[in-house]
Short mmCIF file of C-alpha atoms and ligand atoms in Angstrom, two decimals:
data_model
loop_
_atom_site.label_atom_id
_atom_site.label_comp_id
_atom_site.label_asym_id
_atom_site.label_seq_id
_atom_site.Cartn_x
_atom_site.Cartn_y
_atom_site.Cartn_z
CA UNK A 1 32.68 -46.89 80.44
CA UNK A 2 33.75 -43.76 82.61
CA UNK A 3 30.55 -44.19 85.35
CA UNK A 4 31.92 -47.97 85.56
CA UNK A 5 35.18 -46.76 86.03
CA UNK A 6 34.08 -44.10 88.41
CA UNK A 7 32.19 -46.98 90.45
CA UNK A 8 34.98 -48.70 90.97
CA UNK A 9 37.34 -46.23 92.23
CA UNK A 10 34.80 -44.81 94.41
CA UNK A 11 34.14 -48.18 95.85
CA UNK A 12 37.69 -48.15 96.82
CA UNK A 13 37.80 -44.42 98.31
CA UNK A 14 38.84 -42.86 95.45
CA UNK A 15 37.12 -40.04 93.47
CA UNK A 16 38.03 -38.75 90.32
CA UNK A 17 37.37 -35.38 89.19
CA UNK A 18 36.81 -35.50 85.93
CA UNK A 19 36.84 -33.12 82.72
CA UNK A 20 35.42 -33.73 79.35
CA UNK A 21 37.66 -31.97 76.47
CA UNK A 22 36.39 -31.33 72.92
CA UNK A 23 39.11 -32.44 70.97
CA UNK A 24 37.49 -34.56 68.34
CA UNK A 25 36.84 -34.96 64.84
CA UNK A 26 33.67 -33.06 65.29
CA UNK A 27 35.75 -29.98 66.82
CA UNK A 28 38.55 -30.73 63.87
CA UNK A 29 35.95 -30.72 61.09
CA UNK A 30 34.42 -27.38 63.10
CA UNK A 31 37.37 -25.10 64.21
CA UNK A 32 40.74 -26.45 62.15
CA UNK A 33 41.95 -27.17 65.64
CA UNK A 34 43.63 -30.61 66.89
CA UNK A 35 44.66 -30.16 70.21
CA UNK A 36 46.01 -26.19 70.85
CA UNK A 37 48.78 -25.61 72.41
CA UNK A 38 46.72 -24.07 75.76
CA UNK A 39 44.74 -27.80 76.11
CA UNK A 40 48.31 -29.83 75.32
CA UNK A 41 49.82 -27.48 78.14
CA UNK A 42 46.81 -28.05 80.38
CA UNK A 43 47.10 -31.94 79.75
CA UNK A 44 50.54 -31.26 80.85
CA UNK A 45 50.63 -29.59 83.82
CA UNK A 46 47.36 -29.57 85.35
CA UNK A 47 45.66 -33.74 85.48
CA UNK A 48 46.96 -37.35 86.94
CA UNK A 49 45.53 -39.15 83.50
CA UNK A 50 44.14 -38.50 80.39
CA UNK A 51 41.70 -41.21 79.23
CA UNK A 52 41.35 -41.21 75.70
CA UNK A 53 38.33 -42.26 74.16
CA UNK A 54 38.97 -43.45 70.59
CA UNK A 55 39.94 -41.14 67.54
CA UNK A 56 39.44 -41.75 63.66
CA UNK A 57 36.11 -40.20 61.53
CA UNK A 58 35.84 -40.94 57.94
CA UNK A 59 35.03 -37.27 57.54
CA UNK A 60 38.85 -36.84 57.88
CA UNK A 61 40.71 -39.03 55.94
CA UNK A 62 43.66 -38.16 56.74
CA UNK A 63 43.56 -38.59 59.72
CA UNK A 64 45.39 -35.21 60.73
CA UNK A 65 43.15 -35.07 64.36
CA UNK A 66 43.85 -38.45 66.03
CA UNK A 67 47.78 -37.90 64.56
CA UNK A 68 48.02 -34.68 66.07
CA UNK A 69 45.77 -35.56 69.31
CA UNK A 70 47.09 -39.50 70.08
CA UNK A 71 50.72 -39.18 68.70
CA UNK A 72 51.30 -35.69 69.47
CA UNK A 73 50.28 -36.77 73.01
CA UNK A 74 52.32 -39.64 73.30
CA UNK A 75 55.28 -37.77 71.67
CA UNK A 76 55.32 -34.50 73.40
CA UNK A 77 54.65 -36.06 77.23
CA UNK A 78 57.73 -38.67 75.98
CA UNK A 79 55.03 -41.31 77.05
CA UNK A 80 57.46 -44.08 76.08
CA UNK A 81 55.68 -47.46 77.09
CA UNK A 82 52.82 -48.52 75.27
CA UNK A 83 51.74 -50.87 77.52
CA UNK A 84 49.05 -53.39 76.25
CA UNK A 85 48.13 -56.23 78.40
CA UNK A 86 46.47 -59.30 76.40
CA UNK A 87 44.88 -61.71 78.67
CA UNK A 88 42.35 -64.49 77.38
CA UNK A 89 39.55 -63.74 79.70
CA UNK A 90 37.02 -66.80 78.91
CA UNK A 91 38.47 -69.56 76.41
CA UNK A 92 35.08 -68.85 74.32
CA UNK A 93 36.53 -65.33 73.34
CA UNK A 94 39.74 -67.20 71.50
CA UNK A 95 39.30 -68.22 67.68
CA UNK A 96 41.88 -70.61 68.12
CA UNK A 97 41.14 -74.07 67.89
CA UNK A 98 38.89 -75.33 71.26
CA UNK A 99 41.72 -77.74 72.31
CA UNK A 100 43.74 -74.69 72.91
CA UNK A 101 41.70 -72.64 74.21
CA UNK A 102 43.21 -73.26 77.55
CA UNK A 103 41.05 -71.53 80.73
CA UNK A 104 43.70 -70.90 83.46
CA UNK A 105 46.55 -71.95 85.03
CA UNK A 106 49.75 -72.02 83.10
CA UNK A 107 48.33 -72.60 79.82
CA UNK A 108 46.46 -69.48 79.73
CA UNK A 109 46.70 -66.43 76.93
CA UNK A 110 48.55 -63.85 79.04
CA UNK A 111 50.89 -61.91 77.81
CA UNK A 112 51.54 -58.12 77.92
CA UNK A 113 53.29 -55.98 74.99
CA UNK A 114 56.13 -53.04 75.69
CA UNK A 115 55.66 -50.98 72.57
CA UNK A 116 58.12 -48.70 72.11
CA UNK A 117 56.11 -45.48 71.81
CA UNK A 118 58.32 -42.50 70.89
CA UNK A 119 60.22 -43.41 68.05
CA UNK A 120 60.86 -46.21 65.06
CA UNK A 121 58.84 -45.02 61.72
CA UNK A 122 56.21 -43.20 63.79
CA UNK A 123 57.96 -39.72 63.91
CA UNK A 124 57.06 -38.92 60.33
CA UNK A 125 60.30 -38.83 58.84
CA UNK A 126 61.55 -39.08 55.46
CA UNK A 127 61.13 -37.32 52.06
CA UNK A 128 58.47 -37.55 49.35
CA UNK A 129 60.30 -36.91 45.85
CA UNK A 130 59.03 -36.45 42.12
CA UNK A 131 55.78 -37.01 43.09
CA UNK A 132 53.11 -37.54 40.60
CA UNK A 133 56.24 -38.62 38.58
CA UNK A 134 57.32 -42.51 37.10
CA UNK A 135 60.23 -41.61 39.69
CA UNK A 136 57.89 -40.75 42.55
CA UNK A 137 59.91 -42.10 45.72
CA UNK A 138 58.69 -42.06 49.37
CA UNK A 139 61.19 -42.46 52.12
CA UNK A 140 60.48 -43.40 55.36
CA UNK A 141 63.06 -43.33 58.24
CA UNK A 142 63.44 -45.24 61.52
CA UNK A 143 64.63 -43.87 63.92
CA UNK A 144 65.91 -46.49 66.66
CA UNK A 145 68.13 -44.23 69.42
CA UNK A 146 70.00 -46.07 72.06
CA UNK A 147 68.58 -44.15 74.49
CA UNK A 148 64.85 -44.81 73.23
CA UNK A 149 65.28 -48.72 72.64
CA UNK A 150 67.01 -49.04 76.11
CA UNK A 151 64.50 -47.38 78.12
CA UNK A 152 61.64 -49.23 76.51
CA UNK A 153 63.91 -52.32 77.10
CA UNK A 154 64.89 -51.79 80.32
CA UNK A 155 61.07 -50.70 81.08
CA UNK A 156 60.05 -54.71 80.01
CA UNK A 157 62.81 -56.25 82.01
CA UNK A 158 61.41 -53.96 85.26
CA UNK A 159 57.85 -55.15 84.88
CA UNK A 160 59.02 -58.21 84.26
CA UNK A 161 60.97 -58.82 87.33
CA UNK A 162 58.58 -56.63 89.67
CA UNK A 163 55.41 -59.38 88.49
CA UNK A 164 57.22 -62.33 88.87
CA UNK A 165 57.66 -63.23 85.17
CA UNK A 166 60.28 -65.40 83.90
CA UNK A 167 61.18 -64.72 80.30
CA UNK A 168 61.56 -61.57 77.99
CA UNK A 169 60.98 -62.13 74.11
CA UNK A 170 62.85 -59.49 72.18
CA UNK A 171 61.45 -59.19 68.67
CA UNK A 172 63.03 -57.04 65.91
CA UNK A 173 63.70 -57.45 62.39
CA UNK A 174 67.49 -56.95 62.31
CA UNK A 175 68.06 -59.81 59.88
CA UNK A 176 67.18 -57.95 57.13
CA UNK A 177 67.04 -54.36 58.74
CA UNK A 178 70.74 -53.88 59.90
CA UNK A 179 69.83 -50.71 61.91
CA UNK A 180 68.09 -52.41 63.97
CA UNK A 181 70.70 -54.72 65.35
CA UNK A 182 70.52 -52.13 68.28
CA UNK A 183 68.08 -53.83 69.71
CA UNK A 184 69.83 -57.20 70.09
CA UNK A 185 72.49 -55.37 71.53
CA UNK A 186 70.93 -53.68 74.34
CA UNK A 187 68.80 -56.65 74.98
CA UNK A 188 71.91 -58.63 76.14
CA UNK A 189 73.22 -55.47 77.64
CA UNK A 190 69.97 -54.54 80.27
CA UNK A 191 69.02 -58.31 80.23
CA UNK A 192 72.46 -59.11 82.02
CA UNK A 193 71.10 -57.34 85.32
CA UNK A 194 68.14 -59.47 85.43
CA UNK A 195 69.71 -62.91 85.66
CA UNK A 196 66.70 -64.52 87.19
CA UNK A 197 64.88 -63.34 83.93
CA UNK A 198 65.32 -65.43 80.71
CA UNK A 199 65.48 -64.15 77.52
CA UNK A 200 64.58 -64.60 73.63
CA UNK A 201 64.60 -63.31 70.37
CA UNK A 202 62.19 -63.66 68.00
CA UNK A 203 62.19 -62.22 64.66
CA UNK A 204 58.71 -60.61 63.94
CA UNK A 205 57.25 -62.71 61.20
CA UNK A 206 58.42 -65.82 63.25
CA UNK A 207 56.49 -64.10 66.39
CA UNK A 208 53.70 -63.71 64.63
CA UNK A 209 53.04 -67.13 63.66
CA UNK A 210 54.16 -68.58 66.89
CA UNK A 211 51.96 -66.16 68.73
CA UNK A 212 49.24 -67.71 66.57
CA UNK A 213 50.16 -71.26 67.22
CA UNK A 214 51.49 -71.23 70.80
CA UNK A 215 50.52 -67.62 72.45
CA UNK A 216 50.13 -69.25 76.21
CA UNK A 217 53.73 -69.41 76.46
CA UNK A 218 54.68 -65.72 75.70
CA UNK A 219 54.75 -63.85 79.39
CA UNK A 220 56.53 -60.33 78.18
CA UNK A 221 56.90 -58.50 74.76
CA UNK A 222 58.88 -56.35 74.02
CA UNK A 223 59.52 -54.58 70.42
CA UNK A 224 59.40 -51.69 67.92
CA UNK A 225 56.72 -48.66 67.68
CA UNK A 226 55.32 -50.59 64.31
CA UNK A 227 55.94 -54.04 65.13
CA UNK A 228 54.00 -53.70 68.15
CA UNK A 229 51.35 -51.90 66.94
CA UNK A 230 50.91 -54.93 64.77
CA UNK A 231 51.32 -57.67 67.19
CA UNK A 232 49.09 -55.96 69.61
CA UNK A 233 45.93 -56.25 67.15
CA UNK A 234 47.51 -59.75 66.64
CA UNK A 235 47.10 -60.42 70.42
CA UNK A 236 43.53 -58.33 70.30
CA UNK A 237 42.62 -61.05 67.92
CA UNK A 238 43.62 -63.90 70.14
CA UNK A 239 41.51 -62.26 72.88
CA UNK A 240 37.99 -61.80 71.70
CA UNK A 241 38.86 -58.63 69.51
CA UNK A 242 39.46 -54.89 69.85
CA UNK A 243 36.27 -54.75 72.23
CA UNK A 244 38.18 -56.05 74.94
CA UNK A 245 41.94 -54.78 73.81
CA UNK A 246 42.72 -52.00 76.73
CA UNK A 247 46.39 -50.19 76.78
CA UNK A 248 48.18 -47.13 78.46
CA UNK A 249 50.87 -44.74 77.89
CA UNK A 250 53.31 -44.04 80.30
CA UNK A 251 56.65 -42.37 81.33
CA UNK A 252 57.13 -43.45 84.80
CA UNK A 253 56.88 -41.28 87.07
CA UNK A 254 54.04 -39.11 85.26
CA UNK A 255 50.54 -38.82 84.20
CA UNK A 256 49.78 -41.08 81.54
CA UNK A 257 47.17 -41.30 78.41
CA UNK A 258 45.17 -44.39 78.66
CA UNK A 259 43.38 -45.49 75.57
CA UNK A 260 42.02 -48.52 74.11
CA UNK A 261 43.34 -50.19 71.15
CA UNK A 262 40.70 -49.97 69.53
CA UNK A 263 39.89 -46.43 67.07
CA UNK A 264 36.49 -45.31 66.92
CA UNK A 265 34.40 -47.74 64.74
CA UNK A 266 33.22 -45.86 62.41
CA UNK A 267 30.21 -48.33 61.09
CA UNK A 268 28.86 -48.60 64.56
CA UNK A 269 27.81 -45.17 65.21
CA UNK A 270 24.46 -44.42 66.48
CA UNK A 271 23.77 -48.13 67.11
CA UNK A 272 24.80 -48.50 70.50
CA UNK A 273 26.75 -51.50 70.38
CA UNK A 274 30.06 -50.67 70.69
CA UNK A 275 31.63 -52.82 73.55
CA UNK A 276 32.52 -50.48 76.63
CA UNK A 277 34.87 -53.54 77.86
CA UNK A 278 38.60 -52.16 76.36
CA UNK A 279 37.82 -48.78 77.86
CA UNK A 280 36.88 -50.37 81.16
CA UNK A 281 39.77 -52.38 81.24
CA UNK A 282 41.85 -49.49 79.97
CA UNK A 283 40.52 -47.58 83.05
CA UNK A 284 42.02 -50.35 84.82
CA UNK A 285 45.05 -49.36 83.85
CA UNK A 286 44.35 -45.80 85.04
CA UNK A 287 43.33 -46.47 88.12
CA UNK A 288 46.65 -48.85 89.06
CA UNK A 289 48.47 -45.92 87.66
CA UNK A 290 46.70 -43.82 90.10
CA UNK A 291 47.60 -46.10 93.07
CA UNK A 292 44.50 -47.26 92.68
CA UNK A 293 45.18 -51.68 92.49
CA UNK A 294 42.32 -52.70 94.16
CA UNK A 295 39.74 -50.84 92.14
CA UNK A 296 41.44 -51.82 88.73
CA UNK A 297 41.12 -55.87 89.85
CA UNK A 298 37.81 -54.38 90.55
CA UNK A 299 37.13 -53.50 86.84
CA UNK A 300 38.90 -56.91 85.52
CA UNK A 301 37.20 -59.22 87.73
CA UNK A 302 33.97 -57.43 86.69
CA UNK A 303 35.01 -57.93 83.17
CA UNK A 304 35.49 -61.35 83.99
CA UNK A 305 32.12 -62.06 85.29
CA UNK A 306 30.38 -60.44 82.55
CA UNK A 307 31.91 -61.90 79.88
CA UNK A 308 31.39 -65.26 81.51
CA UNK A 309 27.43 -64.45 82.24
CA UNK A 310 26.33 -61.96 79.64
CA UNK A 311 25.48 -59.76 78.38
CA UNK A 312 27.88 -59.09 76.08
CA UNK A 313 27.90 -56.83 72.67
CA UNK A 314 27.84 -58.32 68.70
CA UNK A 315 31.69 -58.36 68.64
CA UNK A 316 31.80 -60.68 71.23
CA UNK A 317 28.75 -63.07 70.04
CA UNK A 318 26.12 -61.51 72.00
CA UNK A 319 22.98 -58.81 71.59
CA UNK A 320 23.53 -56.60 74.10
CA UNK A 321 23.84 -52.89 74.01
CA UNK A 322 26.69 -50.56 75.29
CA UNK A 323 24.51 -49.59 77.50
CA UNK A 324 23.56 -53.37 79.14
CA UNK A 325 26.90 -54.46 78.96
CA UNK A 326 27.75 -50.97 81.26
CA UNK A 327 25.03 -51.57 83.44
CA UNK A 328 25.84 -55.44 84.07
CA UNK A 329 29.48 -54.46 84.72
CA UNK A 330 28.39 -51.88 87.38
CA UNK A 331 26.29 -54.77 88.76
CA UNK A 332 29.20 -57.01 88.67
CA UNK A 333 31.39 -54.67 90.96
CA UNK A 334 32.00 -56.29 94.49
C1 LIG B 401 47.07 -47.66 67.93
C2 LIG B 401 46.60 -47.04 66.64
C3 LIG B 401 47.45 -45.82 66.28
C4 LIG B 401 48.87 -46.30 66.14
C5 LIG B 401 46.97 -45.06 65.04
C6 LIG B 401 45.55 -44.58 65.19
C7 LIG B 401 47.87 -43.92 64.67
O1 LIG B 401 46.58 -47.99 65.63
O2 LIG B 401 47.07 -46.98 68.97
O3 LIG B 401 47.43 -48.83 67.93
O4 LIG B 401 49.27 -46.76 65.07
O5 LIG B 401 49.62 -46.20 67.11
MN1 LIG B 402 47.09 -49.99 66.28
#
């Protein structure tokens, strides 16, 4: 992906100096090291993006790396938007029935998720008790702060207005988890200064079926740390798959950590068929963040093309290798 993302910036004046860091499960499994202190500081202070490549080795099941490396990151640089655009790029990528699988125009897939990144049940708190015990109990706390929801809120309703969308969908569970009625609250409350903007609620189970049965007419999500890590690989499957799934991490304002959806693949290594597409698109997202707009349409109207034309990689029907589907994007670069 990164010489296709490379092309593209270059193409548009822009050249990226980049810098390949160990950090893996190979240097976990190796040293006992995640991400030290001296490369989180470096990340810090020192680069305009951090693209992530994807994290998760059945060597460590526990994952401890890609927690440490991916949340740490996203925690420690307060990278509170987890952006994750989901656009139908070719109606042959949807599984949804070929009457709906709308190419275009108003009826399109389109939709883009604000997942709140920085808190909910992702900060690992709670208590284990009695374990190994018939009263073994595991608590798990979520953590919903006004300031947290309303940024991540107010972040939606911004993107929103400054792309000419027209609704926000709110989704939560609050009818059954009363600390989260927050959310509700502070939707009204930021949604009031964005008149123009319409607004909804959805509960989450509702949302999920109706993004299943009517996804065209979602514009803007926005929702929890967990719901929307759901939904997101929801919307992935509504758009040809994790192969094609790109998102970023941001705090407006500074560098951000742009990673796919997708996590490593375990069962594909070695065979050269893992599709480069959500990292391309994902360095999409990099390069807007960089000021960079016309060489991200760049990368997406390449995407476009290719997935249109071929060749493409198993996930996505075809034969092709990484390395074809790399070398036709590079091809399909205007
Ligand atoms: C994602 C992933 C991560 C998450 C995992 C690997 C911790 O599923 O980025 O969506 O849950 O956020
Ligand atoms: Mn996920």
């Amino acid at each position: 992906a990164l010489p296709v993302i490379e092309a593209a910036a270059r193409t548009e004046g822009l050249t990226l100096d980049t810098e390949r860091l160990p950090y893996s499960a190979d240097h976990y499994l190796r040293t006992g090291e995640t991400l030290p202190d001296e490369a989180f500081e470096h990340l810090r202070d020192d680069v305009d993006g951090i693209l992530l490549g994807a994290l998760g080795d059945p060597r460590v099941p526990g994952n401890e790396h890609a927690r440490d490396i991916l949340l740490g990151l996203r925690f420690r640089l307060d990278l509170y938007i987890n952006f994750r655009p989901t656009r139908l790029f070719h109606p042959k990528l949807s599984p949804l029935r070929a009457d709906r699988r709308a190419d275009g125009g108003s009826t399109a897939i389109d939709f883009v998720i604000f997942r709140e990144n920085t808190e909910g049940q992702y900060l690992g708190k709670g208590r284990s008790e009695s374990i190994g015990t018939p009263d073994e109990v595991h608590v798990s706390e979520e953590v919903n702060t006004r300031k947290g929801v309303a940024r991540i809120i107010e972040a939606a309703f911004a993107w929103a207005a400054a792309h000419g969308k027209t609704r926000v969908t709110m989704s939560d569970k609050s009818n059954a988890i009363q600390f989260q009625r927050i959310w509700g609250r502070l939707f009204q409350e930021i949604g009031d200064r964005y008149p123009d903007i319409q607004r909804e609620h959805r509960y989450v189970d509702a949302l999920a079926l109706e993004l299943v049965r009517e996804p065209e007419r979602f514009q803007v999500i926005v929702t929890t740390n967990l719901y929307g890590d759901i939904l997101s690989d929801l919307g992935a499957g509504l758009i040809g798959g994790l192969g094609i799934a790109a998102s970023a991490n941001l705090h407006p304002g500074r560098p951000g950590l742009f990673e796919p959806v997708h996590g490593s693949a375990p069962p594909l290594v070695g065979k050269g068929v893992a599709n480069p597409m959500a990292t391309v698109l994902t360095g999409a997202l990099m390069l807007e963040q960089l000021g960079c707009a016309a060489g991200a349409m760049k990368l997406e109207r390449a995407v476009e093309r290719v997935v249109a034309s071929g060749p493409l990689t198993p996930d996505l029907g075809g034969q092709g290798s990484t390395a074809e589907v790399a070398r036709a994007l590079l091809d399909a670069l205007d």
